[in-house]
Tab-separated table of C-alpha atoms in Angstrom:
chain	number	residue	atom	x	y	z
R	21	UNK	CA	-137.711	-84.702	53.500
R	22	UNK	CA	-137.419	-84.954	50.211
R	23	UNK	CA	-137.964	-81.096	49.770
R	24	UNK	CA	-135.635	-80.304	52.175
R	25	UNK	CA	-132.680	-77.719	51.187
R	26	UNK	CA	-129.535	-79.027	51.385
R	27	UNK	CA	-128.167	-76.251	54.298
R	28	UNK	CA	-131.477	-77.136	56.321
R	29	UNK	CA	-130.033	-80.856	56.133
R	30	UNK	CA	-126.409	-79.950	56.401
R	31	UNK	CA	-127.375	-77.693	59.619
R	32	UNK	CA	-128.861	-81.174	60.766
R	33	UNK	CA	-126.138	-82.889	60.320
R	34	UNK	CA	-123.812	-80.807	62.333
R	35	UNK	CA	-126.012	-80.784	64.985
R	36	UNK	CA	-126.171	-84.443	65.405
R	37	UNK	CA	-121.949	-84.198	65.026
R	38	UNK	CA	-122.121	-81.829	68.301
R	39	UNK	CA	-124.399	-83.956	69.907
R	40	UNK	CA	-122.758	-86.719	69.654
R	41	UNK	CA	-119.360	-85.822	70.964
R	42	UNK	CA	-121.217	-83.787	73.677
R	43	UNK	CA	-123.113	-87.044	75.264
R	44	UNK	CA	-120.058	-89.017	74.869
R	45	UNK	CA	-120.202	-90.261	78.501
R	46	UNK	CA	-124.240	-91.252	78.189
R	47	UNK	CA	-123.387	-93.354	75.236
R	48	UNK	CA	-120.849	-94.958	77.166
R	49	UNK	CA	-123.231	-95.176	79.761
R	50	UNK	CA	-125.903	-96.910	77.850
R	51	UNK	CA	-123.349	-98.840	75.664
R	52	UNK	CA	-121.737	-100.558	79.146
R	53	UNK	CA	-125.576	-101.484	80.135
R	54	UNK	CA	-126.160	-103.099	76.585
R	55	UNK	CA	-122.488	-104.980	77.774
R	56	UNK	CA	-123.240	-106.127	80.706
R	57	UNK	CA	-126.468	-107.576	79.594
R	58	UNK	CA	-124.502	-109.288	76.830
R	59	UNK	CA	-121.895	-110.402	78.692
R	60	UNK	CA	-124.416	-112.306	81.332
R	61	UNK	CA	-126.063	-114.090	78.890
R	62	UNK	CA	-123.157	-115.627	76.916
R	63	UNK	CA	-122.697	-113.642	73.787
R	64	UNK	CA	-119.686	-114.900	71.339
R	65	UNK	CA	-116.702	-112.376	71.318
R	66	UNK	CA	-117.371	-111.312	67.838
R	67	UNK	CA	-120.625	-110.304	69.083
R	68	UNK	CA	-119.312	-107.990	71.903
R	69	UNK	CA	-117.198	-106.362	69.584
R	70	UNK	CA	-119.601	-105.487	67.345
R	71	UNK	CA	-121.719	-103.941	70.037
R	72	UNK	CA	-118.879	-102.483	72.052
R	73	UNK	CA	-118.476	-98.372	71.971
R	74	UNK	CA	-115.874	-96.711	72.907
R	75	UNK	CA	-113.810	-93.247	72.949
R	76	UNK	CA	-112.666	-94.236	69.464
R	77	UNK	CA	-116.110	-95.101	68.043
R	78	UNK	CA	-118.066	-92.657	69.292
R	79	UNK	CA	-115.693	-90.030	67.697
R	80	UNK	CA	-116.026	-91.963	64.290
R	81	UNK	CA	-119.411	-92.000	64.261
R	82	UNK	CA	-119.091	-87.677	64.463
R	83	UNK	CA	-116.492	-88.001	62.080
R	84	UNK	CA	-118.430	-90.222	59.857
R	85	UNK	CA	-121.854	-87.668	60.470
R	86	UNK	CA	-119.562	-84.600	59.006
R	87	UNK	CA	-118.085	-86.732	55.888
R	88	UNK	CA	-121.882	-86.689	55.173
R	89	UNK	CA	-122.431	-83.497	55.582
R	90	UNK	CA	-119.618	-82.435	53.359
R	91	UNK	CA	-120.548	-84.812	50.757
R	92	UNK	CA	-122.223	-83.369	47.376
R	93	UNK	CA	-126.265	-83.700	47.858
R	94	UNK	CA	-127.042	-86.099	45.014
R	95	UNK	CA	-131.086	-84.952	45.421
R	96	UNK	CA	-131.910	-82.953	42.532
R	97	UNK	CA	-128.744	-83.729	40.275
R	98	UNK	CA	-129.431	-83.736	36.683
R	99	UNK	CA	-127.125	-86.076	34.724
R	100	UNK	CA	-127.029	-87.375	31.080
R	101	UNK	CA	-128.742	-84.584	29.937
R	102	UNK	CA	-128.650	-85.002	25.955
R	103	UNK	CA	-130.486	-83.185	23.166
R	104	UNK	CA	-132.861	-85.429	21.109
R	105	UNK	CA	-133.514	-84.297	17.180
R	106	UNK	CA	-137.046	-83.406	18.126
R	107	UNK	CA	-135.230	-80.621	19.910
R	108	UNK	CA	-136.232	-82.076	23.510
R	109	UNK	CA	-133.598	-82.086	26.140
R	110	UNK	CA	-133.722	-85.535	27.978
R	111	UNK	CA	-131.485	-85.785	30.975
R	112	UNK	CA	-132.248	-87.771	34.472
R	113	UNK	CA	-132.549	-86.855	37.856
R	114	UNK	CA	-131.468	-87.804	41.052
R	115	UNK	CA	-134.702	-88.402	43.662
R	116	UNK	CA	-134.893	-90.128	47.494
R	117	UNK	CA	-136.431	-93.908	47.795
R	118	UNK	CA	-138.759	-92.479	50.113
R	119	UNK	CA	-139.345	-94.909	53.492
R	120	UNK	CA	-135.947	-96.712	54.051
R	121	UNK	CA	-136.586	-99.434	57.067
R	122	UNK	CA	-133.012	-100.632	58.175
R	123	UNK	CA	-133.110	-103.494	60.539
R	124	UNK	CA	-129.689	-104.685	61.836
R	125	UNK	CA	-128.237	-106.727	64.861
R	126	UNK	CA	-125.766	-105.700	67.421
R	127	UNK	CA	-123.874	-102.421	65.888
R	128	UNK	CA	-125.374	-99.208	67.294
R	129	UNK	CA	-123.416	-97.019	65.368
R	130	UNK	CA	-125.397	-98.104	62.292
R	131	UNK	CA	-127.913	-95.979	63.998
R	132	UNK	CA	-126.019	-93.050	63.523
R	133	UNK	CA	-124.669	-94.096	60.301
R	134	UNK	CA	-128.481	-94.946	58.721
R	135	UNK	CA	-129.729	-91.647	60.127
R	136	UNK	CA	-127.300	-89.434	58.662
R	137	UNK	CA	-127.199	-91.152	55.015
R	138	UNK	CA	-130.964	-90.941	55.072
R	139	UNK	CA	-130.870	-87.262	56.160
R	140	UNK	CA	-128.720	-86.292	53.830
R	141	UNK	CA	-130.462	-88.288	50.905
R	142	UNK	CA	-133.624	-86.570	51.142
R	143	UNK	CA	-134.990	-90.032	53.149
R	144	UNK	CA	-137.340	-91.033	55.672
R	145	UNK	CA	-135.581	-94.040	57.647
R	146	UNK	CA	-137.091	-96.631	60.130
R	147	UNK	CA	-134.369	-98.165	62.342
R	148	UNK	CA	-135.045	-101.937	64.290
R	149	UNK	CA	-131.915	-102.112	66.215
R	150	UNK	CA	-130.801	-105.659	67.888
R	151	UNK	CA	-132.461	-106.519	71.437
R	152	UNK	CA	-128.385	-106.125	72.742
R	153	UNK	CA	-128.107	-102.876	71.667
R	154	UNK	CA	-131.416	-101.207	72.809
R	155	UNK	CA	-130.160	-99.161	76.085
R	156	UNK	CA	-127.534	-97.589	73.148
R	157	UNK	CA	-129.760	-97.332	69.880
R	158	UNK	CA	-132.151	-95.583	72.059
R	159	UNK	CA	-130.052	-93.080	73.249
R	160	UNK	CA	-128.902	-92.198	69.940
R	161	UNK	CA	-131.943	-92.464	68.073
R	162	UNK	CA	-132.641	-89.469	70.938
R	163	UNK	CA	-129.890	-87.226	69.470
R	164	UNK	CA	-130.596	-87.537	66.037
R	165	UNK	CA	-134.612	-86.597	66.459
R	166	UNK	CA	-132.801	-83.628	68.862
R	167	UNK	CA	-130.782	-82.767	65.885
R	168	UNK	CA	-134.044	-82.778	63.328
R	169	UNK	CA	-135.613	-79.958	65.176
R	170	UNK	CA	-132.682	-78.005	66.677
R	171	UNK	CA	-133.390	-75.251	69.249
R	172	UNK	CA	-136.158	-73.659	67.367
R	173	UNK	CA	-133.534	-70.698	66.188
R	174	UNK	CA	-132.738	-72.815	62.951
R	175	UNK	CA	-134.481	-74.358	60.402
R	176	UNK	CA	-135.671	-77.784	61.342
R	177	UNK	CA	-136.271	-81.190	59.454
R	178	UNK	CA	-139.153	-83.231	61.346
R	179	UNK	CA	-138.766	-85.319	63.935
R	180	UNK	CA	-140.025	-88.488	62.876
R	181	UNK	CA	-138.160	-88.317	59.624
R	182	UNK	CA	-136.282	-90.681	61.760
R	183	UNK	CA	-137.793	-93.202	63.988
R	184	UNK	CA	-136.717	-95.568	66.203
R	185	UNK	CA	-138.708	-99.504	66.508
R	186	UNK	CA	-138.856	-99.248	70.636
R	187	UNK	CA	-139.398	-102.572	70.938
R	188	UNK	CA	-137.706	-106.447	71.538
R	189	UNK	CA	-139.856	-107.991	70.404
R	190	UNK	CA	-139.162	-110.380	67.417
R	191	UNK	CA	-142.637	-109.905	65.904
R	192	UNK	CA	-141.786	-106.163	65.045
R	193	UNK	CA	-139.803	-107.641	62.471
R	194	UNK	CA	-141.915	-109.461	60.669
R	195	UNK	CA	-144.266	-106.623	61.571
R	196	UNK	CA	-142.297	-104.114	59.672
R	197	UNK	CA	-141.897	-106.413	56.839
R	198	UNK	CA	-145.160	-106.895	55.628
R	199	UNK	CA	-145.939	-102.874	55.611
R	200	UNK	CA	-145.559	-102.669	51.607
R	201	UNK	CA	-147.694	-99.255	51.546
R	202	UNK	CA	-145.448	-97.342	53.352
R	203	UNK	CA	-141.971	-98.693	53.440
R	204	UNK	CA	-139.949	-98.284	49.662
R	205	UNK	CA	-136.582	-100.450	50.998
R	206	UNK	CA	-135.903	-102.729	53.316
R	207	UNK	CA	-132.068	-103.143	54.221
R	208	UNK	CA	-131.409	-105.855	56.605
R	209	UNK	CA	-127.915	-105.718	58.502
R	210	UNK	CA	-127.247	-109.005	60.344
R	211	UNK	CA	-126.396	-112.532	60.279
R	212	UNK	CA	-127.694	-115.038	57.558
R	213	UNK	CA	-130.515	-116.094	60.019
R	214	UNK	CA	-132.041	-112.607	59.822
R	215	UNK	CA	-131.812	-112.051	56.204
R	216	UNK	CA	-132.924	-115.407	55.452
R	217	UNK	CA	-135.994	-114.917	57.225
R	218	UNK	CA	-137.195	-111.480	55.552
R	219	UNK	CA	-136.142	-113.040	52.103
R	220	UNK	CA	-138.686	-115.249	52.881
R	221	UNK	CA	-141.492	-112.691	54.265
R	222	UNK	CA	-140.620	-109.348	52.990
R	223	UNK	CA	-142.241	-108.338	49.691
R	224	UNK	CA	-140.380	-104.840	50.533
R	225	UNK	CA	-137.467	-104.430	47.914
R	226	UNK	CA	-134.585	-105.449	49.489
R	227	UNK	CA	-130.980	-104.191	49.641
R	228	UNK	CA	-128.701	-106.930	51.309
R	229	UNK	CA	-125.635	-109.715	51.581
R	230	UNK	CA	-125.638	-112.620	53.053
R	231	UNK	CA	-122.785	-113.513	53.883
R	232	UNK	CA	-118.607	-112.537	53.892
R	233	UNK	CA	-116.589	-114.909	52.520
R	234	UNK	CA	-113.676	-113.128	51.742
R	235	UNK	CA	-110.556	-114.025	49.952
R	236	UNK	CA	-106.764	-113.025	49.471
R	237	UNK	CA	-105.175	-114.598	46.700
R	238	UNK	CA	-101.170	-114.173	46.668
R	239	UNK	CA	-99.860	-114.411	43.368
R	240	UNK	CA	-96.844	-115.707	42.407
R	241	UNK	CA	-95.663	-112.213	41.531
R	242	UNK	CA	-96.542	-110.903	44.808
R	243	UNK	CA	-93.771	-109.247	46.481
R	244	UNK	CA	-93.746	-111.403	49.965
R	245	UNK	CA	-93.529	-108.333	52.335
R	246	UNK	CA	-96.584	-106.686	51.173
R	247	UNK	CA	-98.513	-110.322	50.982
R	248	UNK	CA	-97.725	-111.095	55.092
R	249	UNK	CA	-99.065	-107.407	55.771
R	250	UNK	CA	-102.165	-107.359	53.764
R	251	UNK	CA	-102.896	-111.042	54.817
R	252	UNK	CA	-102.032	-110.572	58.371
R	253	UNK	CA	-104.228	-107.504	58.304
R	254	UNK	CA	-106.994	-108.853	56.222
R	255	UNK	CA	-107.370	-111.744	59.405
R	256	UNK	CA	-106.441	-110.506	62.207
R	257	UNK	CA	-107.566	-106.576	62.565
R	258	UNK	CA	-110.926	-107.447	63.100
R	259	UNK	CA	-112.418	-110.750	63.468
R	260	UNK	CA	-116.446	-109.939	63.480
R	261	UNK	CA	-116.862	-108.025	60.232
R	262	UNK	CA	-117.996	-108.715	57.230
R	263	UNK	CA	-114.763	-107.809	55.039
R	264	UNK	CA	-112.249	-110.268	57.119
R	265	UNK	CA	-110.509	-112.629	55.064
R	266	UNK	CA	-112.306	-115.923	55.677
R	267	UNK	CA	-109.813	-117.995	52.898
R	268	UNK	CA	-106.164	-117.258	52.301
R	269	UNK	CA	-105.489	-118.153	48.937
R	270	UNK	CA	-101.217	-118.829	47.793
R	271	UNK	CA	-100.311	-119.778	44.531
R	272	UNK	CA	-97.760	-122.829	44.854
R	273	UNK	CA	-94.866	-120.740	43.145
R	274	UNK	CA	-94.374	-118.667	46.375
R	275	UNK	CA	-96.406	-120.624	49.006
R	276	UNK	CA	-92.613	-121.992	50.554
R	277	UNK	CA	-91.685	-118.023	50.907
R	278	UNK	CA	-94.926	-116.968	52.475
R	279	UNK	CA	-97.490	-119.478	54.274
R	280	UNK	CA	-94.364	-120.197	56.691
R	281	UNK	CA	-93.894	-116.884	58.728
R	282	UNK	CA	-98.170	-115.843	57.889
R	283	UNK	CA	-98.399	-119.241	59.727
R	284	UNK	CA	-96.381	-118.456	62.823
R	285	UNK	CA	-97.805	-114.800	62.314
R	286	UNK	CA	-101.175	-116.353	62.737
R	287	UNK	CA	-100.424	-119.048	65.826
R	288	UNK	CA	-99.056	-116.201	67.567
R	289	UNK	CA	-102.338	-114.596	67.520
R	290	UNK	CA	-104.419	-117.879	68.358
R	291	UNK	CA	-106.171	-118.341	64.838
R	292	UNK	CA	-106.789	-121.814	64.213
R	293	UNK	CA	-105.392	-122.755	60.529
R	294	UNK	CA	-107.775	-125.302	58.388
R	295	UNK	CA	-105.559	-126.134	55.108
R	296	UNK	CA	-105.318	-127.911	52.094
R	297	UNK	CA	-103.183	-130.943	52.287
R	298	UNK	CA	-99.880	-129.348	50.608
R	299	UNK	CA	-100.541	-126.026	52.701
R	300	UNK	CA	-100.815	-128.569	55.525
R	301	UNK	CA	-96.993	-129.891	54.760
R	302	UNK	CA	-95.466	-126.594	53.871
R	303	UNK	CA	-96.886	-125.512	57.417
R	304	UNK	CA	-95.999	-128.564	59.571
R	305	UNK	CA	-92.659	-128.525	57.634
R	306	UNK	CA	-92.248	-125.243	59.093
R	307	UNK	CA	-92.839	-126.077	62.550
R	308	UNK	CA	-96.171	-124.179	62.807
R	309	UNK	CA	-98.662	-125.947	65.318
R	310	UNK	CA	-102.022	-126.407	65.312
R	311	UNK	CA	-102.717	-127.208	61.462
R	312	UNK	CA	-105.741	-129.219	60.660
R	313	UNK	CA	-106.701	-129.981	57.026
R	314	UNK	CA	-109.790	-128.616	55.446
R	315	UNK	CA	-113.158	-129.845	54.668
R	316	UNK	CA	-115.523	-129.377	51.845
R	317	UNK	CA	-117.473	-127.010	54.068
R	318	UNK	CA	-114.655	-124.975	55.367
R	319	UNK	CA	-114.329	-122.917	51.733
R	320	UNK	CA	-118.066	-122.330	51.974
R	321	UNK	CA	-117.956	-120.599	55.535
R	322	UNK	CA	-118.125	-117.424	56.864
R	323	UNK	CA	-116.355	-117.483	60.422
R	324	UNK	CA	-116.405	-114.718	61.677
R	325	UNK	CA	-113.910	-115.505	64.184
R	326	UNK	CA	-110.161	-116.282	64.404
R	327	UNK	CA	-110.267	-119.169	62.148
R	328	UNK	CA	-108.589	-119.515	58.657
R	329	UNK	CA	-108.787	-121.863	55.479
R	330	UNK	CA	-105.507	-122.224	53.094
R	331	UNK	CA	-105.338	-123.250	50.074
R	332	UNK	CA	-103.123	-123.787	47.330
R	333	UNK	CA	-103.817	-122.980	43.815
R	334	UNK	CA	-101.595	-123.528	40.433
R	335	UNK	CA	-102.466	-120.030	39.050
R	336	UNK	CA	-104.745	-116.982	39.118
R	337	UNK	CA	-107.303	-118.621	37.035
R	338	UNK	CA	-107.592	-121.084	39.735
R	339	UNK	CA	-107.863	-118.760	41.943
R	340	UNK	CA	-110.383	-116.767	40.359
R	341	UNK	CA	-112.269	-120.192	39.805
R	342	UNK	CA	-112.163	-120.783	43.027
R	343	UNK	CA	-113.574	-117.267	44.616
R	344	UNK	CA	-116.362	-117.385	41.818
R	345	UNK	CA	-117.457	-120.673	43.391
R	346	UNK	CA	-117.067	-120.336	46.927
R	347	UNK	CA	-117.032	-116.837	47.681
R	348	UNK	CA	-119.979	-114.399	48.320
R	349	UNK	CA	-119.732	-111.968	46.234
R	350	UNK	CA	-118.871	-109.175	48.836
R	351	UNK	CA	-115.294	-108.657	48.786
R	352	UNK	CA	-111.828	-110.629	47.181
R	353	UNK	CA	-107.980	-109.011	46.843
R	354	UNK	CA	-104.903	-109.707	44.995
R	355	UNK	CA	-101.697	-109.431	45.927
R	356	UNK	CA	-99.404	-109.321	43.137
R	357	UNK	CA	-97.139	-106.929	41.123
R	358	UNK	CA	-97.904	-108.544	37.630
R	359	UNK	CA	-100.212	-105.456	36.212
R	360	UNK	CA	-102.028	-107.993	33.689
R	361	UNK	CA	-102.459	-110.652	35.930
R	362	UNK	CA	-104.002	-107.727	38.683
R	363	UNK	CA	-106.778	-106.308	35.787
R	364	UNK	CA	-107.547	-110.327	34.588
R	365	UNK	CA	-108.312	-110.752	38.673
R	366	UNK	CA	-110.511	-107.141	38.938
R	367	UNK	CA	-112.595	-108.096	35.792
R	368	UNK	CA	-112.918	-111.902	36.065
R	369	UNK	CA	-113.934	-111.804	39.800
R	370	UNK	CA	-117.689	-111.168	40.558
R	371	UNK	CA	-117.827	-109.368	43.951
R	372	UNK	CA	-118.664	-106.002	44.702
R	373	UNK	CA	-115.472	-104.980	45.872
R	374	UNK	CA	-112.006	-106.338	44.369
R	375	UNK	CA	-109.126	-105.017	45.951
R	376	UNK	CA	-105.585	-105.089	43.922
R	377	UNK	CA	-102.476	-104.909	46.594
R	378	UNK	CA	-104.222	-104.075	49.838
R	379	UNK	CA	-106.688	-105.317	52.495
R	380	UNK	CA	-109.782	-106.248	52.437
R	381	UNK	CA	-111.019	-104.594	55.523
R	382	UNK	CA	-110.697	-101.130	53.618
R	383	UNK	CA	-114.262	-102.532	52.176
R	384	UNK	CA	-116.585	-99.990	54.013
R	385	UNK	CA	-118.433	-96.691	53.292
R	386	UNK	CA	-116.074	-94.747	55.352
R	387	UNK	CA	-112.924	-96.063	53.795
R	388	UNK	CA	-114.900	-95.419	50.172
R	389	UNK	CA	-115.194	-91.702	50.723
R	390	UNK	CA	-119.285	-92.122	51.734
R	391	UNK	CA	-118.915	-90.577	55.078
R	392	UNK	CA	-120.611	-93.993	56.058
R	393	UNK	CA	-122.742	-96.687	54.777
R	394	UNK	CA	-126.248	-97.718	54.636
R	395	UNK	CA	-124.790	-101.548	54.526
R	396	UNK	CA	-123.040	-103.738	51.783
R	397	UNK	CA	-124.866	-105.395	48.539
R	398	UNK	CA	-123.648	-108.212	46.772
R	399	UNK	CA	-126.882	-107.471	45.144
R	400	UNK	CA	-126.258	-106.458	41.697
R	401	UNK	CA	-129.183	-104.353	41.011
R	402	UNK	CA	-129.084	-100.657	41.866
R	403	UNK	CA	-126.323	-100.624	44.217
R	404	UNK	CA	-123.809	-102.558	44.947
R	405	UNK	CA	-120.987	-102.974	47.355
R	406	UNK	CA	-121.034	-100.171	50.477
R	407	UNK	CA	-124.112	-98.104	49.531
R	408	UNK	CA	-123.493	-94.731	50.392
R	409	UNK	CA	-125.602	-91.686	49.508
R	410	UNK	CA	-126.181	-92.407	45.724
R	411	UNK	CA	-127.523	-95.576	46.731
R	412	UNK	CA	-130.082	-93.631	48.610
R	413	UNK	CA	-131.565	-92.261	45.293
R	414	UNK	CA	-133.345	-93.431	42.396
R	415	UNK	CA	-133.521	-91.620	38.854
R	416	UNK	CA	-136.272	-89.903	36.900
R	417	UNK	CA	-135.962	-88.594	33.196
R	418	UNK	CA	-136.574	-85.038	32.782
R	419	UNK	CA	-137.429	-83.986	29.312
R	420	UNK	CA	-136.865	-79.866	28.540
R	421	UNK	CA	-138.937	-78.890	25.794
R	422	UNK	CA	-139.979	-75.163	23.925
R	423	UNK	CA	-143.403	-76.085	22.666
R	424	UNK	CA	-142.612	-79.095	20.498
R	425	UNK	CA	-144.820	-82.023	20.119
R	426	UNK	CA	-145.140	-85.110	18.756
R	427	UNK	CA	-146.175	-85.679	15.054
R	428	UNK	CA	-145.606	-89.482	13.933
């Protein structure tokens, strides 16, 4: 793989794009068998969203394959390359991990996703789907190992540069974890139960986050219209991902212009409000139902659901106090038209992604310009945020020489 020519991969790629929107109905197929099984055994809603594909996501997951293939490959690249006084030209290159195992719960697309990045990266890749999503990762696992070796026309990557764990069973994961000869990264995409557990028996280096706790501050030089439509969006577009807004942060200034219509905005659409105790009064002042006040916890959790804390701050470095200490480090916005107050927010604010006057569910791979991701790291060694094909890579110097060597 990590000789492979970049057309040989490209050709791959396309391939896998075709077959895709040519099984269309079999991944339905499969994907309403995964359903089914979910549905009979009690699964939340954000779950079944997360596994659900339809019409829509099957086309973005060609869509996403072809942003791939039309990406620059990054194996190979030579960067920094500087002359040294000894006459030696030192530069670095760009180089694939090697073995990538990804091991994620309840999104089959990330099968398609992984595959591709890894492909295109020069990449082996191991992929442990969830026990809900087996009928669908197993189907598509099929097309990309079809789209490896082609017809036997075109040049062909091998087939088990991609592999599928075709198994349930829970030990494979711990299984998979302990295989430090052969396996370079290990990138876990699930809930905090998952990732806790390899933390705790993976030696593998691992590229992860645990959790979303996402935040949009309003400012008090926000302009309101553009506050209620990020904040609505940031809620209520999604409720099962990690980039939702989990706390809705108002400075007091404009809270009185704002929290009343994003409350009713809210209500309408059956999320249950948890406040502070002066958001709590500006919203029952309003007439919005439903408000309960905050606990200690509530600032701390990711929901993942249509549930939303409020709370008042006095300024931005509140606010900014306040993400640094209860956030995860994944993604925050601001919404404000104050330019200094905006950079103070994007430099002051540790996360991976900071987001100045939009939402934060544009926090993905696809919405980045990486075709797709590999998954999200609040890490903040080698990657971090949606890890894309650069991600993929390491570097190596590369020294250029003309017969010179060393003399002191």
């Amino acid at each position: 793989m990590a000789a492979a020519g970049s057309r040989v991969k490209d050709e791959a790629l396309q391939r896998l794009a075709h077959q895709i929107r040519a099984q269309r109905d079999q991944i339905k197929a499969a994907n309403t068998r995964d359903l089914q099984r979910a549905q009979a055994s009690s699964v939340s809603a954000a779950l079944l969203d997360r596994l659900t594909l339809d019409d829509e996501g099957i086309e973005q997951m060609a869509l996403g394959v072809e942003q791939v293939m039309r990406l620059p490959d990054p194996v190979g690249e030579i960067i920094e390359m500087k002359p040294r006084p000894s006459g030696l030209q030192v530069g670095r290159m760009r180089v694939p991990l090697g073995v990538v195992a990804i091991i994620y719960e309840s999104r089959p697309n990330v099968t398609i996703d992984a595959a591709a990045l890894c492909i295109k990266s020069g990449n082996a890749a191991i992929l442990r789907g969830g026990s809900e999503a087996i009928e669908s990762n197993r189907l598509l696992a099929g097309l990309v190992r079809t789209a490896l070796v082609g017809d036997g026309t075109d040049a062909a990557l091998p087939i088990d540069a991609v592999q599928l764990v075709n198994t349930t069973d829970r030990a494979a994961v711990g299984a998979l974890a302990q295989l430090t000869d052969y396996i370079d990264l290990l990138v876990p995409r699930g809930g905090r139960g998952l990732i806790e557990r390899l933390m705790r028996e993976s030696r593998i280096p691992m590229l992860k986050h645990l959790d979303g706790i996402c935040h949009v501050y309003i400012d008090g030089a926000a302009d309101v219209a553009k506050a209620v439509a990020i904040a609505d969006n940031a809620k209520t577009q999604r409720y099962g991902t990690c980039n939702t807004m989990e706390t809705l942060l108002v400075d007091q200034s404009i809270a009185p212009r704002v929290l009343p219509t994003l409350g009713r905005i809210y209500r309408s659409k059956n999320v249950e409000l948890r406040g502070c105790a002066e958001s709590c009064k500006i919203l029952k002042a309003a007439g919005v139902p439903g408000v309960i006040e905050a606990t200690e916890a509530d600032w701390g959790t990711e929901y993942l659901a249509p549930i939303l804390s409020i709370s008042l701050v006095h300024s931005a470095d509140e606010a900014i106090a306040h993400i640094n200490t209860y956030g995860s480090k994944h993604t925050d916005a601001i919404v404000t038209e104050d330019y200094s107050v905006a950079m103070r927010f994007v430099r002051e604010v540790d996360s991976a992604s900071v987001i100045v006057n939009a939402s934060t569910r544009f926090a993905d791979g696809y919405e980045y310009g990486l075709g797709a991701e590999i998954g999200i790291s609040n890490d903040k060694l080698h990657a971090r945020g949606p890890v894309g094909l650069e991600g993929l890579t390491s570097l190596k110097y590369v020294v250029f020489g003309h017969g010179e060597v060393r003399t002191s």
